[in-house]
Amino acid sequence: INEDGLELEENIEIFYDSEGFAVTSDPEFLFRMGKLCAETGRFLEEGLLCLDDFLNIVNFNNVEETESVQRLKAKSLYYVGLIFFKIKDEEMCEKYFNLIWTDLFELKEFEMHKEVEDILGTIYSHKVITLNPNYFYPELYEHDCLNITASFV
């Protein structure tokens, strides 16, 4: 939007043609942009890039590991996992959420911890578990005439 309040189509095209890297190294800005993208579900790829840049700045600038820094790192990993969940990459979401699940509880981020539990429960419910009753009671199924499997969804 320019000064007159008109949308400029060429600016939109320029934005989409960018190579996808952050144009700032301000960690607070990068964190807030990543959080905003994760919470709104818009510009998710850019949100991942912002959060990745945030984590790189924090990790490689020898920032002192205070509780507030640990909290920001855990929250940023939470938002990364949330973005993966929103783009339906449950494997990556599970990976990130498993990294921070206990940290969120220890940092007293109970609301995020509960949300991680709920999302992980959803992911685990999508996985199909097939049980072979022969495994548990082989003496009852000596004659392989009962081929029973149970799926939990």
PDB file of C-alpha atoms in Angstrom:
ATOM      1  CA  ILE A   1       0.000   0.000   0.000  1.00  0.00           C
ATOM      2  CA  ASN A   2       1.470   3.329  -0.995  1.00  0.00           C
ATOM      3  CA  GLU A   3       0.937   6.762   0.568  1.00  0.00           C
ATOM      4  CA  ASP A   4      -2.403   7.155  -1.206  1.00  0.00           C
ATOM      5  CA  GLY A   5      -3.689   3.887   0.242  1.00  0.00           C
ATOM      6  CA  LEU A   6      -3.518   2.052  -3.094  1.00  0.00           C
ATOM      7  CA  GLU A   7      -2.165  -1.487  -3.394  1.00  0.00           C
ATOM      8  CA  LEU A   8       0.758  -1.795  -5.716  1.00  0.00           C
ATOM      9  CA  GLU A   9       0.688  -5.079  -7.613  1.00  0.00           C
ATOM     10  CA  GLU A  10       4.353  -4.845  -8.600  1.00  0.00           C
ATOM     11  CA  ASN A  11       5.413  -4.805  -4.938  1.00  0.00           C
ATOM     12  CA  ILE A  12       3.507  -8.023  -4.351  1.00  0.00           C
ATOM     13  CA  GLU A  13       5.333  -9.704  -7.242  1.00  0.00           C
ATOM     14  CA  ILE A  14       8.687  -8.501  -5.938  1.00  0.00           C
ATOM     15  CA  PHE A  15       7.881  -9.984  -2.525  1.00  0.00           C
ATOM     16  CA  TYR A  16       7.068 -13.385  -3.997  1.00  0.00           C
ATOM     17  CA  ASP A  17      10.194 -13.364  -6.158  1.00  0.00           C
ATOM     18  CA  SER A  18      12.491 -12.899  -3.170  1.00  0.00           C
ATOM     19  CA  GLU A  19      14.906 -15.650  -2.237  1.00  0.00           C
ATOM     20  CA  GLY A  20      13.317 -16.151   1.182  1.00  0.00           C
ATOM     21  CA  PHE A  21      15.762 -14.784   3.710  1.00  0.00           C
ATOM     22  CA  ALA A  22      15.213 -12.309   6.485  1.00  0.00           C
ATOM     23  CA  VAL A  23      16.270  -8.737   5.796  1.00  0.00           C
ATOM     24  CA  THR A  24      16.967  -7.973   9.439  1.00  0.00           C
ATOM     25  CA  SER A  25      19.043  -9.425  12.205  1.00  0.00           C
ATOM     26  CA  ASP A  26      16.919  -8.038  15.030  1.00  0.00           C
ATOM     27  CA  PRO A  27      16.107 -11.158  17.077  1.00  0.00           C
ATOM     28  CA  GLU A  28      12.977  -9.659  18.650  1.00  0.00           C
ATOM     29  CA  PHE A  29      11.549  -8.769  15.235  1.00  0.00           C
ATOM     30  CA  LEU A  30      12.383 -12.206  13.809  1.00  0.00           C
ATOM     31  CA  PHE A  31      10.768 -13.961  16.773  1.00  0.00           C
ATOM     32  CA  ARG A  32       7.606 -11.844  16.607  1.00  0.00           C
ATOM     33  CA  MET A  33       7.258 -12.307  12.841  1.00  0.00           C
ATOM     34  CA  GLY A  34       7.697 -16.078  13.151  1.00  0.00           C
ATOM     35  CA  LYS A  35       5.171 -16.183  15.978  1.00  0.00           C
ATOM     36  CA  LEU A  36       2.682 -14.095  13.987  1.00  0.00           C
ATOM     37  CA  CYS A  37       3.007 -16.357  10.944  1.00  0.00           C
ATOM     38  CA  ALA A  38       2.588 -19.494  13.072  1.00  0.00           C
ATOM     39  CA  GLU A  39      -0.462 -18.186  14.924  1.00  0.00           C
ATOM     40  CA  THR A  40      -2.254 -16.801  11.872  1.00  0.00           C
ATOM     41  CA  GLY A  41      -1.341 -19.616   9.500  1.00  0.00           C
ATOM     42  CA  ARG A  42      -0.249 -17.121   6.828  1.00  0.00           C
ATOM     43  CA  PHE A  43       3.176 -16.892   5.178  1.00  0.00           C
ATOM     44  CA  LEU A  44       4.273 -20.058   6.958  1.00  0.00           C
ATOM     45  CA  GLU A  45       7.474 -20.496   4.961  1.00  0.00           C
ATOM     46  CA  GLU A  46       8.560 -16.957   5.832  1.00  0.00           C
ATOM     47  CA  GLY A  47       7.687 -17.669   9.461  1.00  0.00           C
ATOM     48  CA  LEU A  48       9.974 -20.700   9.442  1.00  0.00           C
ATOM     49  CA  LEU A  49      12.771 -18.620   7.966  1.00  0.00           C
ATOM     50  CA  CYS A  50      12.334 -15.905  10.599  1.00  0.00           C
ATOM     51  CA  LEU A  51      12.357 -18.425  13.442  1.00  0.00           C
ATOM     52  CA  ASP A  52      15.378 -20.193  11.951  1.00  0.00           C
ATOM     53  CA  ASP A  53      17.265 -16.892  11.710  1.00  0.00           C
ATOM     54  CA  PHE A  54      16.226 -16.049  15.284  1.00  0.00           C
ATOM     55  CA  LEU A  55      17.552 -19.364  16.592  1.00  0.00           C
ATOM     56  CA  ASN A  56      20.786 -18.995  14.604  1.00  0.00           C
ATOM     57  CA  ILE A  57      21.395 -15.510  16.017  1.00  0.00           C
ATOM     58  CA  VAL A  58      20.713 -16.635  19.574  1.00  0.00           C
ATOM     59  CA  ASN A  59      22.793 -19.814  19.270  1.00  0.00           C
ATOM     60  CA  PHE A  60      25.807 -18.365  17.474  1.00  0.00           C
ATOM     61  CA  ASN A  61      26.139 -15.025  19.262  1.00  0.00           C
ATOM     62  CA  ASN A  62      27.061 -16.634  22.579  1.00  0.00           C
ATOM     63  CA  VAL A  63      23.984 -15.244  24.304  1.00  0.00           C
ATOM     64  CA  GLU A  64      23.981 -16.094  28.004  1.00  0.00           C
ATOM     65  CA  GLU A  65      21.628 -19.007  28.748  1.00  0.00           C
ATOM     66  CA  THR A  66      19.337 -17.217  31.176  1.00  0.00           C
ATOM     67  CA  GLU A  67      15.833 -18.502  31.863  1.00  0.00           C
ATOM     68  CA  SER A  68      14.362 -15.850  29.573  1.00  0.00           C
ATOM     69  CA  VAL A  69      16.631 -16.978  26.705  1.00  0.00           C
ATOM     70  CA  GLN A  70      15.674 -20.619  27.336  1.00  0.00           C
ATOM     71  CA  ARG A  71      12.015 -19.579  27.329  1.00  0.00           C
ATOM     72  CA  LEU A  72      12.391 -17.756  24.007  1.00  0.00           C
ATOM     73  CA  LYS A  73      14.205 -20.719  22.463  1.00  0.00           C
ATOM     74  CA  ALA A  74      11.503 -23.138  23.632  1.00  0.00           C
ATOM     75  CA  LYS A  75       8.755 -20.839  22.388  1.00  0.00           C
ATOM     76  CA  SER A  76      10.438 -20.408  19.013  1.00  0.00           C
ATOM     77  CA  LEU A  77      10.753 -24.204  18.651  1.00  0.00           C
ATOM     78  CA  TYR A  78       7.083 -24.452  19.636  1.00  0.00           C
ATOM     79  CA  TYR A  79       6.153 -22.067  16.809  1.00  0.00           C
ATOM     80  CA  VAL A  80       8.338 -24.025  14.379  1.00  0.00           C
ATOM     81  CA  GLY A  81       6.485 -27.213  15.371  1.00  0.00           C
ATOM     82  CA  LEU A  82       3.154 -25.412  15.053  1.00  0.00           C
ATOM     83  CA  ILE A  83       4.025 -24.308  11.524  1.00  0.00           C
ATOM     84  CA  PHE A  84       4.934 -27.881  10.573  1.00  0.00           C
ATOM     85  CA  PHE A  85       1.611 -29.054  12.024  1.00  0.00           C
ATOM     86  CA  LYS A  86      -0.265 -26.444   9.980  1.00  0.00           C
ATOM     87  CA  ILE A  87       1.450 -27.535   6.755  1.00  0.00           C
ATOM     88  CA  LYS A  88       0.560 -31.151   7.622  1.00  0.00           C
ATOM     89  CA  ASP A  89       4.160 -32.295   8.167  1.00  0.00           C
ATOM     90  CA  GLU A  90       3.357 -34.291  11.281  1.00  0.00           C
ATOM     91  CA  GLU A  91       6.740 -36.034  11.400  1.00  0.00           C
ATOM     92  CA  MET A  92       8.648 -32.752  11.705  1.00  0.00           C
ATOM     93  CA  CYS A  93       6.055 -31.343  14.096  1.00  0.00           C
ATOM     94  CA  GLU A  94       6.449 -34.394  16.333  1.00  0.00           C
ATOM     95  CA  LYS A  95      10.244 -34.012  16.223  1.00  0.00           C
ATOM     96  CA  TYR A  96      10.174 -30.390  17.373  1.00  0.00           C
ATOM     97  CA  PHE A  97       7.446 -30.892  19.967  1.00  0.00           C
ATOM     98  CA  ASN A  98       9.289 -33.839  21.505  1.00  0.00           C
ATOM     99  CA  LEU A  99      12.356 -31.593  21.874  1.00  0.00           C
ATOM    100  CA  ILE A 100      10.514 -28.983  23.935  1.00  0.00           C
ATOM    101  CA  TRP A 101       7.679 -30.863  25.642  1.00  0.00           C
ATOM    102  CA  THR A 102       9.395 -31.149  29.031  1.00  0.00           C
ATOM    103  CA  ASP A 103      11.133 -27.762  28.714  1.00  0.00           C
ATOM    104  CA  LEU A 104       7.798 -25.980  28.406  1.00  0.00           C
ATOM    105  CA  PHE A 105       6.582 -27.642  31.581  1.00  0.00           C
ATOM    106  CA  GLU A 106       9.788 -26.818  33.481  1.00  0.00           C
ATOM    107  CA  LEU A 107       9.581 -23.197  32.294  1.00  0.00           C
ATOM    108  CA  LYS A 108       5.974 -23.056  33.550  1.00  0.00           C
ATOM    109  CA  GLU A 109       4.590 -22.468  30.054  1.00  0.00           C
ATOM    110  CA  PHE A 110       1.614 -24.653  30.931  1.00  0.00           C
ATOM    111  CA  GLU A 111      -0.695 -23.395  28.174  1.00  0.00           C
ATOM    112  CA  MET A 112       1.851 -24.180  25.450  1.00  0.00           C
ATOM    113  CA  HIS A 113       2.683 -27.484  27.148  1.00  0.00           C
ATOM    114  CA  LYS A 114      -0.997 -28.476  27.056  1.00  0.00           C
ATOM    115  CA  GLU A 115      -1.275 -27.459  23.407  1.00  0.00           C
ATOM    116  CA  VAL A 116       1.806 -29.555  22.565  1.00  0.00           C
ATOM    117  CA  GLU A 117       0.225 -32.527  24.355  1.00  0.00           C
ATOM    118  CA  ASP A 118      -3.018 -32.065  22.414  1.00  0.00           C
ATOM    119  CA  ILE A 119      -1.265 -31.818  19.053  1.00  0.00           C
ATOM    120  CA  LEU A 120       0.975 -34.799  19.803  1.00  0.00           C
ATOM    121  CA  GLY A 121      -2.159 -36.747  20.780  1.00  0.00           C
ATOM    122  CA  THR A 122      -3.694 -35.853  17.430  1.00  0.00           C
ATOM    123  CA  ILE A 123      -0.548 -36.937  15.599  1.00  0.00           C
ATOM    124  CA  TYR A 124      -0.379 -40.233  17.502  1.00  0.00           C
ATOM    125  CA  SER A 125      -4.062 -40.880  16.812  1.00  0.00           C
ATOM    126  CA  HIS A 126      -3.341 -40.592  13.085  1.00  0.00           C
ATOM    127  CA  LYS A 127      -0.807 -43.369  13.285  1.00  0.00           C
ATOM    128  CA  VAL A 128      -2.326 -46.781  12.753  1.00  0.00           C
ATOM    129  CA  ILE A 129      -1.299 -49.412  15.251  1.00  0.00           C
ATOM    130  CA  THR A 130      -1.840 -52.990  14.184  1.00  0.00           C
ATOM    131  CA  LEU A 131      -1.765 -55.611  16.908  1.00  0.00           C
ATOM    132  CA  ASN A 132      -1.354 -59.294  16.309  1.00  0.00           C
ATOM    133  CA  PRO A 133      -3.101 -61.253  19.081  1.00  0.00           C
ATOM    134  CA  ASN A 134      -0.616 -64.095  18.562  1.00  0.00           C
ATOM    135  CA  TYR A 135       1.997 -61.822  20.090  1.00  0.00           C
ATOM    136  CA  PHE A 136       0.179 -61.572  23.403  1.00  0.00           C
ATOM    137  CA  TYR A 137      -1.400 -65.042  23.659  1.00  0.00           C
ATOM    138  CA  PRO A 138       0.395 -67.445  21.313  1.00  0.00           C
ATOM    139  CA  GLU A 139      -1.044 -70.515  23.065  1.00  0.00           C
ATOM    140  CA  LEU A 140      -4.616 -69.416  22.197  1.00  0.00           C
ATOM    141  CA  TYR A 141      -3.867 -69.036  18.521  1.00  0.00           C
ATOM    142  CA  GLU A 142      -1.822 -72.118  17.715  1.00  0.00           C
ATOM    143  CA  HIS A 143      -3.866 -72.796  14.607  1.00  0.00           C
ATOM    144  CA  ASP A 144      -3.332 -69.771  12.445  1.00  0.00           C
ATOM    145  CA  CYS A 145      -7.004 -69.966  11.439  1.00  0.00           C
ATOM    146  CA  LEU A 146      -7.778 -66.787  13.386  1.00  0.00           C
ATOM    147  CA  ASN A 147      -6.055 -63.970  11.586  1.00  0.00           C
ATOM    148  CA  ILE A 148      -7.232 -61.061  13.696  1.00  0.00           C
ATOM    149  CA  THR A 149      -5.729 -57.598  13.729  1.00  0.00           C
ATOM    150  CA  ALA A 150      -6.998 -54.547  15.505  1.00  0.00           C
ATOM    151  CA  SER A 151      -6.473 -51.028  14.269  1.00  0.00           C
ATOM    152  CA  PHE A 152      -6.815 -48.035  16.507  1.00  0.00           C
ATOM    153  CA  VAL A 153      -7.414 -44.724  14.824  1.00  0.00           C
TER     154      VAL A 153
END
